PDB file of C-alpha atoms in Angstrom:
ATOM      1  CA  MET A   1     141.568 151.476 139.668  1.00 47.00           C
ATOM      2  CA  SER A   2     144.277 152.508 141.814  1.00 40.00           C
ATOM      3  CA  ALA A   3     144.376 151.618 145.554  1.00 42.00           C
ATOM      4  CA  GLY A   4     143.677 155.076 146.521  1.00 42.00           C
ATOM      5  CA  SER A   5     140.696 155.464 144.205  1.00 51.00           C
ATOM      6  CA  SER A   6     137.525 156.045 146.173  1.00 61.00           C
ATOM      7  CA  GLU A   7     135.368 154.614 143.230  1.00 85.00           C
ATOM      8  CA  ALA A   8     135.028 151.065 142.329  1.00 95.00           C
ATOM      9  CA  PRO A   9     135.353 150.230 138.721  1.00 98.00           C
ATOM     10  CA  ARG A  10     131.971 150.449 136.974  1.00 98.00           C
ATOM     11  CA  ARG A  11     130.457 146.809 136.344  1.00 98.00           C
ATOM     12  CA  THR A  12     130.173 146.378 132.630  1.00 99.00           C
ATOM     13  CA  ALA A  13     128.874 143.614 130.366  1.00 99.00           C
ATOM     14  CA  VAL A  14     129.670 143.009 126.854  1.00 98.00           C
ATOM     15  CA  LEU A  15     127.173 141.520 124.485  1.00 98.00           C
ATOM     16  CA  ILE A  16     128.401 139.411 121.486  1.00 98.00           C
ATOM     17  CA  SER A  17     127.289 136.985 119.037  1.00 98.00           C
ATOM     18  CA  GLY A  18     130.665 135.718 117.418  1.00 97.00           C
ATOM     19  CA  ARG A  19     134.295 136.209 117.737  1.00 96.00           C
ATOM     20  CA  GLY A  20     134.172 139.275 119.797  1.00 96.00           C
ATOM     21  CA  SER A  21     137.393 141.071 118.820  1.00 98.00           C
ATOM     22  CA  ASN A  22     136.143 144.392 120.098  1.00 98.00           C
ATOM     23  CA  MET A  23     135.084 142.522 123.363  1.00 98.00           C
ATOM     24  CA  ALA A  24     138.722 141.390 123.604  1.00 98.00           C
ATOM     25  CA  ALA A  25     139.797 144.880 123.145  1.00 98.00           C
ATOM     26  CA  LEU A  26     137.516 145.988 126.065  1.00 98.00           C
ATOM     27  CA  VAL A  27     138.777 143.137 128.310  1.00 98.00           C
ATOM     28  CA  ARG A  28     142.546 144.039 127.715  1.00 98.00           C
ATOM     29  CA  ALA A  29     141.937 147.530 128.404  1.00 98.00           C
ATOM     30  CA  ALA A  30     140.107 146.871 131.588  1.00 98.00           C
ATOM     31  CA  GLU A  31     142.903 144.795 132.859  1.00 98.00           C
ATOM     32  CA  GLN A  32     145.060 147.828 133.016  1.00 97.00           C
ATOM     33  CA  GLU A  33     145.628 149.538 136.262  1.00 95.00           C
ATOM     34  CA  ASP A  34     143.265 152.424 136.901  1.00 96.00           C
ATOM     35  CA  PHE A  35     140.917 151.491 134.006  1.00 98.00           C
ATOM     36  CA  PRO A  36     137.594 152.820 135.361  1.00 98.00           C
ATOM     37  CA  ALA A  37     135.409 149.870 134.145  1.00 98.00           C
ATOM     38  CA  GLU A  38     135.476 146.260 134.946  1.00 98.00           C
ATOM     39  CA  ILE A  39     134.347 143.682 132.477  1.00 98.00           C
ATOM     40  CA  ALA A  40     132.055 141.724 135.019  1.00 98.00           C
ATOM     41  CA  LEU A  41     130.181 139.760 132.270  1.00 98.00           C
ATOM     42  CA  VAL A  42     130.329 138.491 128.673  1.00 98.00           C
ATOM     43  CA  LEU A  43     126.790 137.504 127.456  1.00 98.00           C
ATOM     44  CA  SER A  44     126.103 135.900 124.126  1.00 98.00           C
ATOM     45  CA  ASN A  45     122.968 134.817 122.377  1.00 97.00           C
ATOM     46  CA  ARG A  46     124.828 132.047 120.779  1.00 97.00           C
ATOM     47  CA  ALA A  47     126.640 129.031 122.512  1.00 97.00           C
ATOM     48  CA  ASP A  48     128.967 128.632 119.795  1.00 97.00           C
ATOM     49  CA  ALA A  49     130.287 132.432 119.864  1.00 98.00           C
ATOM     50  CA  ALA A  50     133.992 132.077 119.586  1.00 97.00           C
ATOM     51  CA  GLY A  51     134.413 135.197 121.877  1.00 98.00           C
ATOM     52  CA  LEU A  52     133.135 133.183 124.866  1.00 98.00           C
ATOM     53  CA  GLU A  53     136.414 131.160 125.070  1.00 98.00           C
ATOM     54  CA  PHE A  54     138.586 134.262 125.253  1.00 98.00           C
ATOM     55  CA  ALA A  55     136.388 135.738 127.877  1.00 98.00           C
ATOM     56  CA  LYS A  56     136.749 132.493 129.980  1.00 98.00           C
ATOM     57  CA  ALA A  57     140.504 132.412 129.291  1.00 98.00           C
ATOM     58  CA  HIS A  58     140.836 135.929 130.829  1.00 98.00           C
ATOM     59  CA  GLY A  59     138.700 135.104 133.829  1.00 98.00           C
ATOM     60  CA  VAL A  60     135.520 136.938 132.833  1.00 98.00           C
ATOM     61  CA  PRO A  61     132.232 135.419 133.814  1.00 98.00           C
ATOM     62  CA  THR A  62     130.116 134.342 130.845  1.00 98.00           C
ATOM     63  CA  LEU A  63     126.500 133.712 130.197  1.00 98.00           C
ATOM     64  CA  VAL A  64     124.713 132.071 126.960  1.00 98.00           C
ATOM     65  CA  LEU A  65     121.176 133.495 126.822  1.00 97.00           C
ATOM     66  CA  SER A  66     119.533 131.968 123.503  1.00 96.00           C
ATOM     67  CA  HIS A  67     116.888 133.923 121.947  1.00 94.00           C
ATOM     68  CA  LYS A  68     115.576 130.745 120.508  1.00 93.00           C
ATOM     69  CA  GLY A  69     113.958 130.141 123.915  1.00 91.00           C
ATOM     70  CA  TYR A  70     111.645 133.170 123.865  1.00 96.00           C
ATOM     71  CA  SER A  71     108.421 133.909 122.208  1.00 95.00           C
ATOM     72  CA  ASP A  72     109.261 137.253 120.919  1.00 96.00           C
ATOM     73  CA  ARG A  73     112.160 139.983 121.024  1.00 96.00           C
ATOM     74  CA  LEU A  74     110.402 141.715 124.044  1.00 98.00           C
ATOM     75  CA  ALA A  75     110.356 138.442 126.262  1.00 98.00           C
ATOM     76  CA  PHE A  76     114.053 137.851 125.237  1.00 98.00           C
ATOM     77  CA  ASP A  77     115.046 141.687 126.190  1.00 98.00           C
ATOM     78  CA  ALA A  78     113.156 141.321 129.430  1.00 98.00           C
ATOM     79  CA  ALA A  79     115.222 138.136 130.389  1.00 98.00           C
ATOM     80  CA  LEU A  80     118.340 139.932 129.188  1.00 98.00           C
ATOM     81  CA  ASP A  81     117.488 143.042 131.260  1.00 98.00           C
ATOM     82  CA  ALA A  82     116.826 140.687 134.292  1.00 98.00           C
ATOM     83  CA  HIS A  83     120.320 139.138 134.106  1.00 98.00           C
ATOM     84  CA  LEU A  84     122.187 142.357 133.677  1.00 98.00           C
ATOM     85  CA  LYS A  85     120.485 143.756 136.652  1.00 98.00           C
ATOM     86  CA  ALA A  86     121.054 140.497 138.891  1.00 98.00           C
ATOM     87  CA  GLU A  87     124.774 140.888 137.990  1.00 98.00           C
ATOM     88  CA  GLY A  88     124.890 144.563 139.050  1.00 98.00           C
ATOM     89  CA  ILE A  89     125.758 145.587 135.608  1.00 98.00           C
ATOM     90  CA  GLU A  90     126.139 149.363 135.344  1.00 98.00           C
ATOM     91  CA  ILE A  91     127.218 149.909 131.565  1.00 99.00           C
ATOM     92  CA  VAL A  92     126.428 147.701 128.515  1.00 99.00           C
ATOM     93  CA  CYS A  93     128.875 147.549 125.451  1.00 98.00           C
ATOM     94  CA  LEU A  94     127.434 145.925 122.389  1.00 98.00           C
ATOM     95  CA  ALA A  95     130.159 144.114 120.229  1.00 98.00           C
ATOM     96  CA  GLY A  96     128.781 142.448 117.248  1.00 96.00           C
ATOM     97  CA  PHE A  97     125.560 141.361 119.143  1.00 97.00           C
ATOM     98  CA  MET A  98     123.389 140.538 116.123  1.00 93.00           C
ATOM     99  CA  ARG A  99     120.216 141.172 117.596  1.00 93.00           C
ATOM    100  CA  LEU A 100     117.864 144.196 117.068  1.00 93.00           C
ATOM    101  CA  LEU A 101     117.103 145.410 120.748  1.00 97.00           C
ATOM    102  CA  THR A 102     113.641 146.551 121.559  1.00 98.00           C
ATOM    103  CA  PRO A 103     113.075 150.279 122.370  1.00 98.00           C
ATOM    104  CA  TRP A 104     112.082 149.221 125.943  1.00 98.00           C
ATOM    105  CA  LEU A 105     115.312 147.822 126.565  1.00 98.00           C
ATOM    106  CA  VAL A 106     117.164 150.612 124.912  1.00 98.00           C
ATOM    107  CA  GLU A 107     115.361 153.170 126.981  1.00 98.00           C
ATOM    108  CA  ARG A 108     116.104 151.280 130.237  1.00 98.00           C
ATOM    109  CA  TRP A 109     119.842 151.659 129.389  1.00 98.00           C
ATOM    110  CA  ARG A 110     119.785 155.044 128.008  1.00 98.00           C
ATOM    111  CA  ASN A 111     123.137 156.684 128.024  1.00 98.00           C
ATOM    112  CA  ARG A 112     124.638 153.567 129.736  1.00 98.00           C
ATOM    113  CA  MET A 113     124.665 151.457 126.480  1.00 98.00           C
ATOM    114  CA  ILE A 114     127.219 151.940 123.685  1.00 98.00           C
ATOM    115  CA  ASN A 115     128.092 150.425 120.567  1.00 98.00           C
ATOM    116  CA  VAL A 116     130.783 150.645 117.921  1.00 98.00           C
ATOM    117  CA  HIS A 117     129.942 150.804 114.082  1.00 98.00           C
ATOM    118  CA  PRO A 118     132.272 150.193 111.299  1.00 98.00           C
ATOM    119  CA  SER A 119     131.508 153.451 109.541  1.00 98.00           C
ATOM    120  CA  LEU A 120     131.569 157.325 110.080  1.00 98.00           C
ATOM    121  CA  LEU A 121     128.060 157.668 111.167  1.00 98.00           C
ATOM    122  CA  PRO A 122     125.561 158.739 109.872  1.00 98.00           C
ATOM    123  CA  SER A 123     127.104 157.602 106.777  1.00 98.00           C
ATOM    124  CA  PHE A 124     126.529 153.826 105.907  1.00 98.00           C
ATOM    125  CA  LYS A 125     124.231 152.456 108.648  1.00 98.00           C
ATOM    126  CA  GLY A 126     123.723 148.882 108.496  1.00 96.00           C
ATOM    127  CA  LEU A 127     125.560 146.059 107.084  1.00 96.00           C
ATOM    128  CA  HIS A 128     128.439 145.808 104.502  1.00 98.00           C
ATOM    129  CA  THR A 129     129.846 149.228 105.241  1.00 98.00           C
ATOM    130  CA  HIS A 130     133.186 148.623 103.771  1.00 98.00           C
ATOM    131  CA  GLU A 131     131.853 147.599 100.222  1.00 98.00           C
ATOM    132  CA  ARG A 132     129.464 150.404 100.309  1.00 98.00           C
ATOM    133  CA  ALA A 133     131.965 152.915 100.984  1.00 98.00           C
ATOM    134  CA  LEU A 134     134.262 151.676  98.288  1.00 98.00           C
ATOM    135  CA  GLU A 135     131.242 151.613  95.935  1.00 98.00           C
ATOM    136  CA  ALA A 136     130.455 155.239  96.878  1.00 98.00           C
ATOM    137  CA  GLY A 137     134.074 156.389  96.187  1.00 98.00           C
ATOM    138  CA  VAL A 138     134.627 158.325  99.461  1.00 98.00           C
ATOM    139  CA  ARG A 139     138.042 159.358 100.383  1.00 97.00           C
ATOM    140  CA  VAL A 140     137.724 158.576 103.979  1.00 98.00           C
ATOM    141  CA  HIS A 141     135.979 155.817 106.047  1.00 98.00           C
ATOM    142  CA  GLY A 142     136.188 155.034 109.655  1.00 98.00           C
ATOM    143  CA  CYS A 143     134.245 153.976 112.719  1.00 98.00           C
ATOM    144  CA  THR A 144     132.226 155.370 115.449  1.00 98.00           C
ATOM    145  CA  VAL A 145     131.578 154.854 119.155  1.00 98.00           C
ATOM    146  CA  HIS A 146     128.112 156.157 120.023  1.00 98.00           C
ATOM    147  CA  PHE A 147     125.256 155.805 122.558  1.00 98.00           C
ATOM    148  CA  VAL A 148     122.583 153.343 121.538  1.00 98.00           C
ATOM    149  CA  ARG A 149     119.224 154.469 120.587  1.00 98.00           C
ATOM    150  CA  ALA A 150     116.178 152.672 119.447  1.00 96.00           C
ATOM    151  CA  GLU A 151     116.858 153.311 115.756  1.00 96.00           C
ATOM    152  CA  MET A 152     119.379 151.218 114.133  1.00 94.00           C
ATOM    153  CA  ASP A 153     122.920 152.621 114.232  1.00 96.00           C
ATOM    154  CA  GLU A 154     121.514 155.983 115.735  1.00 97.00           C
ATOM    155  CA  GLY A 155     122.639 157.826 118.750  1.00 98.00           C
ATOM    156  CA  PRO A 156     124.794 160.434 120.125  1.00 98.00           C
ATOM    157  CA  ILE A 157     128.398 160.075 118.687  1.00 98.00           C
ATOM    158  CA  ILE A 158     131.055 159.830 121.360  1.00 98.00           C
ATOM    159  CA  LEU A 159     134.321 159.251 119.289  1.00 98.00           C
ATOM    160  CA  GLN A 160     135.109 158.596 115.623  1.00 98.00           C
ATOM    161  CA  ALA A 161     138.454 157.355 113.896  1.00 98.00           C
ATOM    162  CA  VAL A 162     139.261 158.333 110.343  1.00 97.00           C
ATOM    163  CA  VAL A 163     140.636 155.741 108.005  1.00 97.00           C
ATOM    164  CA  PRO A 164     141.927 156.886 104.479  1.00 97.00           C
ATOM    165  CA  ILE A 165     140.882 154.881 101.522  1.00 97.00           C
ATOM    166  CA  GLU A 166     143.876 153.741  99.781  1.00 96.00           C
ATOM    167  CA  PRO A 167     144.123 152.902  95.919  1.00 95.00           C
ATOM    168  CA  GLY A 168     143.461 149.213  95.408  1.00 96.00           C
ATOM    169  CA  ASP A 169     141.672 148.757  98.759  1.00 98.00           C
ATOM    170  CA  THR A 170     139.251 145.676  98.941  1.00 98.00           C
ATOM    171  CA  PRO A 171     136.466 145.554 101.325  1.00 98.00           C
ATOM    172  CA  ASP A 172     138.525 142.986 103.531  1.00 98.00           C
ATOM    173  CA  VAL A 173     141.882 145.140 103.379  1.00 98.00           C
ATOM    174  CA  LEU A 174     139.643 148.430 104.397  1.00 98.00           C
ATOM    175  CA  ALA A 175     137.830 146.372 107.297  1.00 98.00           C
ATOM    176  CA  ASP A 176     141.089 145.179 108.828  1.00 98.00           C
ATOM    177  CA  ARG A 177     142.348 148.755 108.638  1.00 98.00           C
ATOM    178  CA  VAL A 178     139.134 150.097 110.126  1.00 98.00           C
ATOM    179  CA  LEU A 179     139.096 147.298 112.947  1.00 98.00           C
ATOM    180  CA  GLU A 180     142.252 148.306 114.132  1.00 98.00           C
ATOM    181  CA  GLN A 181     140.801 151.679 114.991  1.00 98.00           C
ATOM    182  CA  GLU A 182     137.548 150.230 116.356  1.00 98.00           C
ATOM    183  CA  HIS A 183     140.043 148.331 118.988  1.00 98.00           C
ATOM    184  CA  ILE A 184     141.560 151.749 120.030  1.00 98.00           C
ATOM    185  CA  ILE A 185     138.513 154.050 120.137  1.00 98.00           C
ATOM    186  CA  TYR A 186     135.895 151.586 121.818  1.00 98.00           C
ATOM    187  CA  PRO A 187     138.074 151.106 124.935  1.00 98.00           C
ATOM    188  CA  LYS A 188     138.517 154.977 125.001  1.00 98.00           C
ATOM    189  CA  GLY A 189     134.847 155.400 124.792  1.00 98.00           C
ATOM    190  CA  LEU A 190     134.121 153.097 127.642  1.00 98.00           C
ATOM    191  CA  GLU A 191     136.760 154.662 129.617  1.00 98.00           C
ATOM    192  CA  LEU A 192     135.226 158.197 129.282  1.00 98.00           C
ATOM    193  CA  LEU A 193     131.662 156.834 130.114  1.00 98.00           C
ATOM    194  CA  ALA A 194     132.903 154.843 133.164  1.00 98.00           C
ATOM    195  CA  ALA A 195     134.934 158.049 134.349  1.00 98.00           C
ATOM    196  CA  GLY A 196     131.920 160.117 134.251  1.00 98.00           C
ATOM    197  CA  ARG A 197     133.467 162.278 131.634  1.00 98.00           C
ATOM    198  CA  LEU A 198     130.533 162.180 129.141  1.00 98.00           C
ATOM    199  CA  THR A 199     127.412 164.423 129.028  1.00 98.00           C
ATOM    200  CA  VAL A 200     124.591 164.251 126.581  1.00 98.00           C
ATOM    201  CA  VAL A 201     122.750 167.437 125.888  1.00 97.00           C
ATOM    202  CA  ASP A 202     120.138 167.824 123.094  1.00 98.00           C
ATOM    203  CA  GLU A 203     121.605 164.492 121.577  1.00 98.00           C
ATOM    204  CA  ARG A 204     125.078 165.795 121.360  1.00 98.00           C
ATOM    205  CA  VAL A 205     127.845 164.524 123.590  1.00 98.00           C
ATOM    206  CA  ALA A 206     130.069 166.715 125.554  1.00 97.00           C
ATOM    207  CA  ILE A 207     133.368 165.227 126.693  1.00 98.00           C
ATOM    208  CA  GLU A 208     134.997 166.667 129.911  1.00 97.00           C
ATOM    209  CA  GLY A 209     138.537 167.719 129.264  1.00 95.00           C
ATOM    210  CA  ALA A 210     138.658 167.078 125.504  1.00 95.00           C
ATOM    211  CA  LYS A 211     141.081 168.770 123.272  1.00 90.00           C
ATOM    212  CA  GLY A 212     139.815 170.811 120.556  1.00 86.00           C
ATOM    213  CA  GLY A 213     141.471 172.375 117.391  1.00 83.00           C
ATOM    214  CA  LEU A 214     142.165 169.413 115.209  1.00 84.00           C
ATOM    215  CA  ALA A 215     143.527 170.193 111.967  1.00 87.00           C
ATOM    216  CA  PRO A 216     141.634 169.861 108.759  1.00 89.00           C
ATOM    217  CA  LEU A 217     142.584 166.648 106.855  1.00 89.00           C
ATOM    218  CA  VAL A 218     142.650 166.504 103.016  1.00 93.00           C
ATOM    219  CA  VAL A 219     142.880 163.006 101.542  1.00 93.00           C
ATOM    220  CA  PRO A 220     144.506 162.319  99.440  1.00 91.00           C
ATOM    221  CA  ALA A 221     147.419 164.854  99.952  1.00 87.00           C
ATOM    222  CA  VAL A 222     147.622 166.991  96.969  1.00 87.00           C
TER     223      VAL A 222
END
């Protein structure tokens, strides 16, 4: 935020379980002047998550909270929630956090917890999205930033990026192209939320100042 801003950046936690490439994109975005969120914590349920080293190298506090030390999902989520509250966290970003969260935790962070998913939701929820998109023969694929709800890969959609499927695409090639867009729209989604530009009404997201009138897209061009 600029020196003249009256509001401090929103304290944000990013939850990871692995390499955390989307976490890295969020950290880099938050390092820019006037970004309305601060990555105040990177938390992982795995001590060997590679993304922890990136966070440390960028001066972001980290925490390992192993789910193996808790009797069930609710006990783990209660401990997770307590740590987030103790750190003064205001927004939570899921970035490859390979844990199913309980409805209890999701509701406590309702409209303050977001996720990025590698498909154009509601299509291809769950895993192996790129393989399934290719198998289905769809012409476009992409990624979605959305608010988190108790059901897996459900929640009001904030942003989506469309990636055309090219002849000869493999799941890995398509995944790389989609990931590039994830790294663009996830920081933008966090920016919109932290700046107070998102309103959820009847499980639909309204974005203050958003531009409409996108041109129809035909893929492939014929």
